[in-house]
Each structure stands twice: as C-alpha cells, then as structure tokens.
mmCIF file of C-alpha atoms and ligand atoms in Angstrom:
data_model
loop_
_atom_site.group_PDB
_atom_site.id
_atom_site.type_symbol
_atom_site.label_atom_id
_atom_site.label_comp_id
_atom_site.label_asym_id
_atom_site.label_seq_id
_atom_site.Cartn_x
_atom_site.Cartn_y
_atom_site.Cartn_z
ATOM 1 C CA UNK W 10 0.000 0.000 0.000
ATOM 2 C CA UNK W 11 0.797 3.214 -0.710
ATOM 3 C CA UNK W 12 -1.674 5.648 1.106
ATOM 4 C CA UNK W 13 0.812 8.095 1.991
ATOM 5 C CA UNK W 14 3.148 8.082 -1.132
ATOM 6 C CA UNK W 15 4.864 12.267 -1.107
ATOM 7 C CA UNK W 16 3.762 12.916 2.838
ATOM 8 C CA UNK W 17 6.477 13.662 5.612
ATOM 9 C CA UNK W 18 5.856 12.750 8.864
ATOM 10 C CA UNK W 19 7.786 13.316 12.820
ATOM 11 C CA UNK W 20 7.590 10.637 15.043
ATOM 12 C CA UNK W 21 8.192 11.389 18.229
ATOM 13 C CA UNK W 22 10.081 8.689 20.545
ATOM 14 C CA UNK W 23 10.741 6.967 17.190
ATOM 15 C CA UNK W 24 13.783 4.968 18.546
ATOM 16 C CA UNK W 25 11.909 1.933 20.227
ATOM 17 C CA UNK W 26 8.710 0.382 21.297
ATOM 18 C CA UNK W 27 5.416 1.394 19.358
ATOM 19 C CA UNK W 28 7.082 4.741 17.876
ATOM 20 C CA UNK W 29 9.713 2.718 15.929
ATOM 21 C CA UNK W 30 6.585 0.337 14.558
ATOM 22 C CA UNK W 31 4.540 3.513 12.988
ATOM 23 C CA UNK W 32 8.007 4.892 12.270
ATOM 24 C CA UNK W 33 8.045 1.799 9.976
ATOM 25 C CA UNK W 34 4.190 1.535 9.118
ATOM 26 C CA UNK W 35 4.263 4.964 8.184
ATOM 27 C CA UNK W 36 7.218 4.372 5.945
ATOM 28 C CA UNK W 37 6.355 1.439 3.975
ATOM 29 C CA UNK W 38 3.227 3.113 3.663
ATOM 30 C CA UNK W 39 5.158 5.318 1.355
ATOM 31 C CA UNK W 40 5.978 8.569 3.917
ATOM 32 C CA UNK W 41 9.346 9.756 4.268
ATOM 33 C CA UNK W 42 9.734 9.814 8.115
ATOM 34 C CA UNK W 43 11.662 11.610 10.839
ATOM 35 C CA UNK W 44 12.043 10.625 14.553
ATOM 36 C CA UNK W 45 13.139 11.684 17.455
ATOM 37 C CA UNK W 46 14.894 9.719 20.286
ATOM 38 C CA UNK W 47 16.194 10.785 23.882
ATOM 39 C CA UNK W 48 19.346 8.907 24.412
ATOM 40 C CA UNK W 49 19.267 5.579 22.198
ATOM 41 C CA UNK W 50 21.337 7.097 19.517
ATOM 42 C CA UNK W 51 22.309 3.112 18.136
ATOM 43 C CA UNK W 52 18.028 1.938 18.077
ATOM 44 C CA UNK W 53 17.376 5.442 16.232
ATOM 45 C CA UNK W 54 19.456 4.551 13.727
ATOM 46 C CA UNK W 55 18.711 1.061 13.267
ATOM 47 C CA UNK W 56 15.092 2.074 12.621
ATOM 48 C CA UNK W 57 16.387 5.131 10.129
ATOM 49 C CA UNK W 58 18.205 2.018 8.164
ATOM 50 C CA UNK W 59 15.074 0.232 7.716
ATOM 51 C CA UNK W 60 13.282 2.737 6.773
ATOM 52 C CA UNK W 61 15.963 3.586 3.575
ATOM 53 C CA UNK W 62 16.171 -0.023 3.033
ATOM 54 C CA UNK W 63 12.336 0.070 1.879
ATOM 55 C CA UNK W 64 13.072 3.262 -0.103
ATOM 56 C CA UNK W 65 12.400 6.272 1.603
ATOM 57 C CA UNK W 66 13.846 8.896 3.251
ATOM 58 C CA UNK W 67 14.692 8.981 7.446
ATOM 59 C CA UNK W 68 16.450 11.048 9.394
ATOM 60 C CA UNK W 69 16.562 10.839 13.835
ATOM 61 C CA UNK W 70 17.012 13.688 15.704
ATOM 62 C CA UNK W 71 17.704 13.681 19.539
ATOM 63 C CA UNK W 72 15.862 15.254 21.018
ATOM 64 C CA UNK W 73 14.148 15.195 24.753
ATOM 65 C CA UNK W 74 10.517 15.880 24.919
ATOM 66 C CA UNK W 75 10.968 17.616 28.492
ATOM 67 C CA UNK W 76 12.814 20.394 26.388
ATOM 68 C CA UNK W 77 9.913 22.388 24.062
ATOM 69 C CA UNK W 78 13.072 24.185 22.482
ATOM 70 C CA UNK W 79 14.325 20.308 21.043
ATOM 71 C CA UNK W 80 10.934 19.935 20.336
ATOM 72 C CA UNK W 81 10.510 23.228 18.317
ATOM 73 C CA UNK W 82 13.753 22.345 16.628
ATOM 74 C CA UNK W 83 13.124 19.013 15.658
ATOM 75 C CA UNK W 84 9.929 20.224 13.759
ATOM 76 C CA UNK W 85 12.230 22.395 11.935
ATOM 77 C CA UNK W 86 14.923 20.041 10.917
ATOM 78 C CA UNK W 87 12.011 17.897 9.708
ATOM 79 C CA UNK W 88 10.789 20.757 7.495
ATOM 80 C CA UNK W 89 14.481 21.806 6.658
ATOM 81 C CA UNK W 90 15.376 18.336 5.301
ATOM 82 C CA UNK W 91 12.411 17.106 3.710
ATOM 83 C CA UNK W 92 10.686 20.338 2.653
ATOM 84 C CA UNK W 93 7.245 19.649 4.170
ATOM 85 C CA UNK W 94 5.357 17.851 7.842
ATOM 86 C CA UNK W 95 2.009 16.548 7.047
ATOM 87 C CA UNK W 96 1.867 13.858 9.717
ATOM 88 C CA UNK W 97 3.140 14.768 13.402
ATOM 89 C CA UNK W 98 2.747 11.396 15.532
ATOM 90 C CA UNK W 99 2.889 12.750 19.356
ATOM 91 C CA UNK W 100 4.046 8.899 20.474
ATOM 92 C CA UNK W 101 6.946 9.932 23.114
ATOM 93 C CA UNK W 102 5.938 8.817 26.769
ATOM 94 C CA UNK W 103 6.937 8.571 29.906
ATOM 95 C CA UNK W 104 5.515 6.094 32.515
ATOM 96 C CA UNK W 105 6.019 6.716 36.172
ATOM 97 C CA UNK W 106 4.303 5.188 38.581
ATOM 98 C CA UNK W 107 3.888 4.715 42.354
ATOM 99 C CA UNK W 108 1.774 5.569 45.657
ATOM 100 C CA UNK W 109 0.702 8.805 45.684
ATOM 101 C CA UNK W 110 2.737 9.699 49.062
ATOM 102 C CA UNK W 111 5.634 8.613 47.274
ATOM 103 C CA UNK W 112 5.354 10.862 44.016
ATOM 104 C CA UNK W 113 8.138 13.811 44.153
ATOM 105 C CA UNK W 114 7.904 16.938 42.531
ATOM 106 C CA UNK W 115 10.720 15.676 39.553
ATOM 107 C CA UNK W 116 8.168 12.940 38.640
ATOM 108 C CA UNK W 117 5.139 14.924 38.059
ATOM 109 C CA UNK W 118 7.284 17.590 36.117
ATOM 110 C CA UNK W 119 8.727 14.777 33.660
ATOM 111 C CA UNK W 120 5.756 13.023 33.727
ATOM 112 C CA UNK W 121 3.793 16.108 32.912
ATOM 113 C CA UNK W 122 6.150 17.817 30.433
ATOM 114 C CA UNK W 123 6.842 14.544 28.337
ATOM 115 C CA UNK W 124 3.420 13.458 28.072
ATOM 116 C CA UNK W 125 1.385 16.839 28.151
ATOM 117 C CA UNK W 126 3.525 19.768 27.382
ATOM 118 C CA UNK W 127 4.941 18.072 24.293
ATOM 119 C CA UNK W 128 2.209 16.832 22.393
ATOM 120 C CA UNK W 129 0.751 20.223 22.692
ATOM 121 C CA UNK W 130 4.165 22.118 21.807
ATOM 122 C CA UNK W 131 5.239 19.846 18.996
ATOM 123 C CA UNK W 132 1.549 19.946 17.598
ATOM 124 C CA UNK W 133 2.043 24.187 18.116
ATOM 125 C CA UNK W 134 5.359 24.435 15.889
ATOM 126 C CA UNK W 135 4.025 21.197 13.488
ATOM 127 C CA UNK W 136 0.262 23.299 12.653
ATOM 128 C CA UNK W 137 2.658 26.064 11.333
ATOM 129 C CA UNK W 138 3.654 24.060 8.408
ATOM 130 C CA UNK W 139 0.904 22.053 7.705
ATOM 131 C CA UNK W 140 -1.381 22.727 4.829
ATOM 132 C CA UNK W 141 -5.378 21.131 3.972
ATOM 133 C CA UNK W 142 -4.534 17.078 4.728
ATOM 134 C CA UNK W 143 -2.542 17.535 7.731
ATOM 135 C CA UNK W 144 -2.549 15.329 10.449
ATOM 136 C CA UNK W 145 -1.794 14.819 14.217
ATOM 137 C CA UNK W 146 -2.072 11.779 16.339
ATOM 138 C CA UNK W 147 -1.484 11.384 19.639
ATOM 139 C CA UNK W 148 -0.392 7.779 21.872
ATOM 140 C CA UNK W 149 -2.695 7.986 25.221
ATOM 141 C CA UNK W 150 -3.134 4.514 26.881
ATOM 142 C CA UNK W 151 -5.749 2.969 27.920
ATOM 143 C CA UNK W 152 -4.412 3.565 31.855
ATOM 144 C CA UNK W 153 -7.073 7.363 30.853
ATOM 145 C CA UNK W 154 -9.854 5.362 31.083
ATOM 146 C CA UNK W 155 -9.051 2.488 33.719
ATOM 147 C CA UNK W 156 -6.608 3.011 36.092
ATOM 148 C CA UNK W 157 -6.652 -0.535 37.154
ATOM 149 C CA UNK W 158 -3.755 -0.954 39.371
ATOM 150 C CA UNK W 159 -2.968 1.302 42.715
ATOM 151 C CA UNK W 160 -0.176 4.059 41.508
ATOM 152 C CA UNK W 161 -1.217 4.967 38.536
ATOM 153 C CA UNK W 162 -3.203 8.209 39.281
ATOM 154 C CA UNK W 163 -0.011 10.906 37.647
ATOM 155 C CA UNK W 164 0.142 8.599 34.479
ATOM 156 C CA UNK W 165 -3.459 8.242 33.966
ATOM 157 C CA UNK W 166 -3.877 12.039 34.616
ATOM 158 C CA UNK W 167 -1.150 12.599 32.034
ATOM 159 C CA UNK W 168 -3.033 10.594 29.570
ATOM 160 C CA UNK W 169 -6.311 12.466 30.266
ATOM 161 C CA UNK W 170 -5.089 15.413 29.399
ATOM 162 C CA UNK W 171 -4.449 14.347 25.790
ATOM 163 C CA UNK W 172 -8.642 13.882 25.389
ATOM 164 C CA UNK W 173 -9.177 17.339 25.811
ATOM 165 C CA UNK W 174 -6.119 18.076 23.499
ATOM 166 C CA UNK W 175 -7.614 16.360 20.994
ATOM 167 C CA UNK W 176 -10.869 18.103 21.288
ATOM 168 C CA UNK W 177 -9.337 21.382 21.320
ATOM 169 C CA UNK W 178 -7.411 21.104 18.295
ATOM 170 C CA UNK W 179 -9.659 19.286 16.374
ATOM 171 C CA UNK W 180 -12.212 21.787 16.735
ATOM 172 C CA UNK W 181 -9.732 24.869 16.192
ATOM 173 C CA UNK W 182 -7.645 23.076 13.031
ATOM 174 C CA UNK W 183 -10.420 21.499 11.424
ATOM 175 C CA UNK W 184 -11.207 24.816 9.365
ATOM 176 C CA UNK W 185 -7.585 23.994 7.758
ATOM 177 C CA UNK W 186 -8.696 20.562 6.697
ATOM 178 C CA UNK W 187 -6.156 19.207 9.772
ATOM 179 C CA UNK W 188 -7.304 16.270 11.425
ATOM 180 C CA UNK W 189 -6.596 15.835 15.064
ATOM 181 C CA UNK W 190 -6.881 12.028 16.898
ATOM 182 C CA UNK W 191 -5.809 9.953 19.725
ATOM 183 C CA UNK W 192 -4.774 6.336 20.120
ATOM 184 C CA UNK W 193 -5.007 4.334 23.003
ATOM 185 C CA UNK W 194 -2.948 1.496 23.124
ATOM 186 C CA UNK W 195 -3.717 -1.441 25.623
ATOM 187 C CA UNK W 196 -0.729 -3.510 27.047
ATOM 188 C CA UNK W 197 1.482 -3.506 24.162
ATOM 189 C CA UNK W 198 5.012 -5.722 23.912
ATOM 190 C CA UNK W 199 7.936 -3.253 24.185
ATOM 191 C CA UNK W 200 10.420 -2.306 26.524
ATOM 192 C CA UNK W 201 7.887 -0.451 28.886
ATOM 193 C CA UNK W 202 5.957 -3.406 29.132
ATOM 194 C CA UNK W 203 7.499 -6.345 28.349
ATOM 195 C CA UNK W 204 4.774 -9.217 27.620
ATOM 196 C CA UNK W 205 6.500 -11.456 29.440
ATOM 197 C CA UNK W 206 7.155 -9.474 32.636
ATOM 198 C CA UNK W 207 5.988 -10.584 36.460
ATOM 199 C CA UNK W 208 2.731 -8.476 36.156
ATOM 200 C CA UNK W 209 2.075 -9.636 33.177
ATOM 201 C CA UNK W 210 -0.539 -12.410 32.805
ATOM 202 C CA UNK W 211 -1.747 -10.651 35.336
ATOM 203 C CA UNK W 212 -2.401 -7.351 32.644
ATOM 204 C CA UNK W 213 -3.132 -9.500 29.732
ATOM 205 C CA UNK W 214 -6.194 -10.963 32.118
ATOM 206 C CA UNK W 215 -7.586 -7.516 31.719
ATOM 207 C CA UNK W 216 -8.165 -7.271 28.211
ATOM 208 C CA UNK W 217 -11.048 -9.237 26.350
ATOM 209 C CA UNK W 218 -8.751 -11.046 24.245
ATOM 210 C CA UNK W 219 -6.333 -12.375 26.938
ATOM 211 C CA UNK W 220 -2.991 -11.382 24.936
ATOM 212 C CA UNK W 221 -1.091 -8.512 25.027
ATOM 213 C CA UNK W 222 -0.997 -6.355 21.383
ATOM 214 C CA UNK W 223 2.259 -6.476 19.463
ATOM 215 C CA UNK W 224 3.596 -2.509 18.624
ATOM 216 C CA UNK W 225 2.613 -3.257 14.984
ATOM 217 C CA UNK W 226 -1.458 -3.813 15.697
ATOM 218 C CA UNK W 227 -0.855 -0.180 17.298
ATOM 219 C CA UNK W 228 0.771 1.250 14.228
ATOM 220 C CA UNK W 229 -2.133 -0.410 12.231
ATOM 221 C CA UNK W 230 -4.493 2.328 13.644
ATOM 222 C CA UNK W 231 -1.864 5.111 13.343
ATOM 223 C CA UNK W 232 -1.436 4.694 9.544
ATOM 224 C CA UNK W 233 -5.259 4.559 9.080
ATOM 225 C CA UNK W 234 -5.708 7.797 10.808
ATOM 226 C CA UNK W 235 -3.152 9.269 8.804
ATOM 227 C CA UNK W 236 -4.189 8.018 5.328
ATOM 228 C CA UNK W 237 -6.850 9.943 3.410
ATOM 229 C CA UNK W 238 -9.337 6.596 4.790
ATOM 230 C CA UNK W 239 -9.397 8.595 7.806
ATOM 231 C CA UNK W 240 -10.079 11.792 6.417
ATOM 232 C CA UNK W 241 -13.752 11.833 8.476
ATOM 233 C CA UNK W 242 -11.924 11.427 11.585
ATOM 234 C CA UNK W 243 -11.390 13.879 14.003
ATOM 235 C CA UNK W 244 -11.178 14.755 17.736
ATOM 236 C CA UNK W 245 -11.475 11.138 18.276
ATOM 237 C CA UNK W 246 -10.086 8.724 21.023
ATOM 238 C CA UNK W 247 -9.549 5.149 19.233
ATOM 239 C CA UNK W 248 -9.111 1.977 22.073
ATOM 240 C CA UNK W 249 -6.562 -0.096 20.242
ATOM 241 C CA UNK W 250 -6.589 -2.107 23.808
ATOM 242 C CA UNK W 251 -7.895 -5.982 23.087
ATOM 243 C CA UNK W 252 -11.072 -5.122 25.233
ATOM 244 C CA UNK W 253 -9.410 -3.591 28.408
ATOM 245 C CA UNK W 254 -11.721 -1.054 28.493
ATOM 246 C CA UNK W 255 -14.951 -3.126 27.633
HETATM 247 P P1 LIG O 328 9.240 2.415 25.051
HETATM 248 O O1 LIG O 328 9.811 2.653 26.406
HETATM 249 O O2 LIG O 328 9.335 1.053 24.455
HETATM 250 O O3 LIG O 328 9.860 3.464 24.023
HETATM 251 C C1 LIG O 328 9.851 4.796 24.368
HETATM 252 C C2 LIG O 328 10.289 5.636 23.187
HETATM 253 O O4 LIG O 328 10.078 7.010 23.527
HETATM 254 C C3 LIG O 328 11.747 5.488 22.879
HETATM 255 O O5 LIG O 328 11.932 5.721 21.510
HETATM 256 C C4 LIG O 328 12.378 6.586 23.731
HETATM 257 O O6 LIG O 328 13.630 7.064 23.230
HETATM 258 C C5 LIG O 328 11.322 7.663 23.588
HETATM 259 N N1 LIG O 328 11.325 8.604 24.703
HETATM 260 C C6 LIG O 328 11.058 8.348 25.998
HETATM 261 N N2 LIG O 328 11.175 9.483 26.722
HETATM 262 C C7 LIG O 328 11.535 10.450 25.847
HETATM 263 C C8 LIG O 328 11.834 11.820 25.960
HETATM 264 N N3 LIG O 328 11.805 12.452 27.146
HETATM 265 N N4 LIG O 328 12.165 12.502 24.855
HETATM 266 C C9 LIG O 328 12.219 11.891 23.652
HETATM 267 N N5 LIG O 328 11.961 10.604 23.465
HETATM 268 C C10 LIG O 328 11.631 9.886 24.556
HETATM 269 O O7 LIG O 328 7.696 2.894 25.187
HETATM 270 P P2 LIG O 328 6.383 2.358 24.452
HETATM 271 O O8 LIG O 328 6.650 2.152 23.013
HETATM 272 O O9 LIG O 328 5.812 1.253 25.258
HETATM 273 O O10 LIG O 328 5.407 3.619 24.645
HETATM 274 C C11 LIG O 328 5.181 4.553 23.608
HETATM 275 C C12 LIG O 328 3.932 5.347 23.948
HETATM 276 O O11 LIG O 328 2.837 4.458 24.090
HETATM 277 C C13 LIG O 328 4.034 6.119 25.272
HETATM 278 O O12 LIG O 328 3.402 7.368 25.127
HETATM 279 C C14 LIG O 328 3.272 5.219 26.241
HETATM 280 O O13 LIG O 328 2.738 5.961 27.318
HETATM 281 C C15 LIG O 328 2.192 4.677 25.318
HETATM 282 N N6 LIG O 328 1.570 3.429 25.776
HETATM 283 C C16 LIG O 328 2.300 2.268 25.861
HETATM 284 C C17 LIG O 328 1.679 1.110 26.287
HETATM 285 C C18 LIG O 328 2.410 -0.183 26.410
HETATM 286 O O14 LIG O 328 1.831 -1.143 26.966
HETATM 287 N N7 LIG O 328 3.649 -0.306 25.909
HETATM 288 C C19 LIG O 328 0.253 1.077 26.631
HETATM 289 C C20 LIG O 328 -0.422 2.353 26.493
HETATM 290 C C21 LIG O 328 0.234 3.469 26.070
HETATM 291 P P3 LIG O 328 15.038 6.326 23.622
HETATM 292 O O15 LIG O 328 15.081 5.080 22.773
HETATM 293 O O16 LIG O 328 16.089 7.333 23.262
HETATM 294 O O17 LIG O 328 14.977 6.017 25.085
#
C-alpha cells in the first residue's frame, strides 16, 4: 500500500517500542519519516536504516521531549530536510508510577512535560507548516480510562489530558482541513511493558482477548488515521486495547 506516497511525517520517541513500529508503518506506507529519540542514539538509527532499506527517506534527531526548544527544533529540521510535515505522531511517553505519598515533585514535572507539554508544543510548531490534509495523532493509553492498578493516578492524569487536546485542536484546526486524533494502546510488547514481565498475565487478564498487542497492531491504527481513509476522523479517542476497556 501506498496511502501516503509524497507525505512527511515526525515521530516522536521513534527509537523503540510502538514509535519505531509507525516509524516503519508509516514508511512502507510510502511517507518519508523523521524521529526523534532521547538517548538511544544506536536503536534510532537502526530504525532510520530500515526505513531507507524500503526506499524512503529517514532522518533521527535527539531530542528530549521535556525540552519544548528540542521539540521546536526538531519540527524544523524535519521541514528543513524534507521540505514539508504533514503527519506529526505525538508517540513519546513517559511512565512513572507509584503511591501517591511517594510521588516527588521531579516525577510529576517529567511526567507532565513529556506526556502533556509536548504533544501540545510539537503539535504548536508542526500546525505552522501544515497545509489542507494535515494530520496529528497522539499515543494515550488505555491507563485514561481504567486506572486498574494502585499508583497509577499521575500517568493516567497525564493521559487524560491528551482527550481534551484532541478536542481542542480538532475543533480549532479542522477549518484547515487538519485532522486531530488519539490512540489508546492497551498492554502492548515493548520495553515499557514487556509481555512477558511478572505483572504480566496478570495485565493480559484484563483485556477481552487475553494477549497482550504487538507494537505493529498499534501502528495499524496510526497509519489509518493518517491516510486519506481517515479523512472523516477527528477529535477522536480510538481503544486499540484488546477489550481492556470493555
Ligand atoms: P518504550 O519505552 O518502548 O519506548 C519509548 C520511546 O520514547 C523510545 O523511543 C524513547 O527514546 C522515547 N522517549 C522516551 N522518553 C523520551 C523523551 N523524554 N524525549 C524523547 N523521546 C523519549 O515505550 P512504548 O513504546 O511502550 O510507549 C510509547 C507510547 O505508548 C508512550 O506514550 C506510552 O505511554 C504509550 N503506551 C504504551 C503502552 C504499552 O503497553 N507499551 C500502553 C499504552 C500506552 P530512547 O530510545 O532514546 O529512550
């Protein structure tokens, strides 16, 4: 498939996990991609080698999602380089967790400023080069909707947030022809939740299907959103969660 043959897209946290899988949906899709990473210089550009190995064009940027400044610039080199962003995918996430005595200040600032702050800055400097067809999705979790373990309250609250986000923008950027959407993943198989860690038979149990999702099933969703077959979409929150919040 083809659907987005001539778009660009950032990927945010691009490096590993489920950014590195719509990194790769997205490019055999036919979109030349940028990422961004924090730190894992050597996965970002393993994933920018498959993606010119099927034929199109990749570049990784470092750069933290706690800084708007990296964020602002990382729009920019994406523009710079590839003369264009259509598709900003606001995947970067951080996932802190613990009893709510036991929360410090430095954990709801990162928490906060990863997950909130930079969706909405990196969607701020992204809308200024997008034309009609533009397109931003966001990765929430499905920990919005059902916080189902003790600790999770700052994550969940983080994720929250990204709802009214997506409301917001959708209604203010649909005049453009910009299409603004939300994905929540359920327990997905990456580093941040390995499907074979101690809590989890325990977290597949919580979804209707019993399994955990593999990154790719998530990227599925992503590409749809992007293509012009989700052109009638907007301000929506998609579960992409095997039935954890049936
Ligand atoms: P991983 O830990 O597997 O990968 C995280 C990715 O984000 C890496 O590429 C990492 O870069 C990057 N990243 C992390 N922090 C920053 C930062 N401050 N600045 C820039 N990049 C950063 O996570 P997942 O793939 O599991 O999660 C991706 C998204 O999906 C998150 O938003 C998460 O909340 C959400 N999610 C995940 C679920 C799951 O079960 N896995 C379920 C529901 C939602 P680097 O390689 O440099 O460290």
């Amino acid at each position: 498939m083809n659907r987005l043959e001539g778009n660009v897209t950032l990927v945010t946290g691009g490096s590993r996990g489920i950014g590195a899988a719509v990194a790769l949906r997205l490019a055999e899709e036919g979109a030349d991609v940028a990422l961004t990473y924090e730190s894992n210089a050597t996965c970002a550009t393993d994933v920018v080698e498959q993606i010119k190995a099927i034929g199109r064009r990749a570049l990784a940027v470092q750069a933290d999602s706690a800084a708007p400044e990296a964020l602002t610039a990382a729009v920019n080199e994406t523009v710079a380089t590839f003369g264009a962003l259509d598709i900003l995918v606001n995947n970067a996430g951080v996932f802190l967790v613990g009893p709510l005595e036991d929360v410090g200040p430095a954990e709801i600032d990162r928490t906060l400023t990863v997950n909130v702050r930079a969706p909405f800055v990196t969607s701020q400097a992204a809308v200024r080069h997008m034309g009609e067809g533009g397109r931003i999705i966001s990765i929430g979790s499905n920990m919005a909707e059902r916080a189902v373990f003790p600790g999770m309250a700052l994550y969940s609250m983080s994720k929250t947030a990204l709802v009214g986000m997506t409301k917001g923008l959708a209604r203010e950027l649909g005049p453009r022809g910009i299409t603004v959407n939300l994905v929540h993943p359920g327990p997905t198989d990456t580093d941040a939740n390995p499907a074979h860690g101690p809590n989890a038979g325990t977290i597949a149990g919580f979804t209707a299907l019993g399994r955990y999702a593999e990154a790719a099933e998530i990227a599925a969703t992503v590409a749809h959103l992007a293509s012009s077959d989700g052109q009638y979409i907007t301000g929506a929150t998609i579960n992409v969660d095997g039935g954890f919040t049936a």
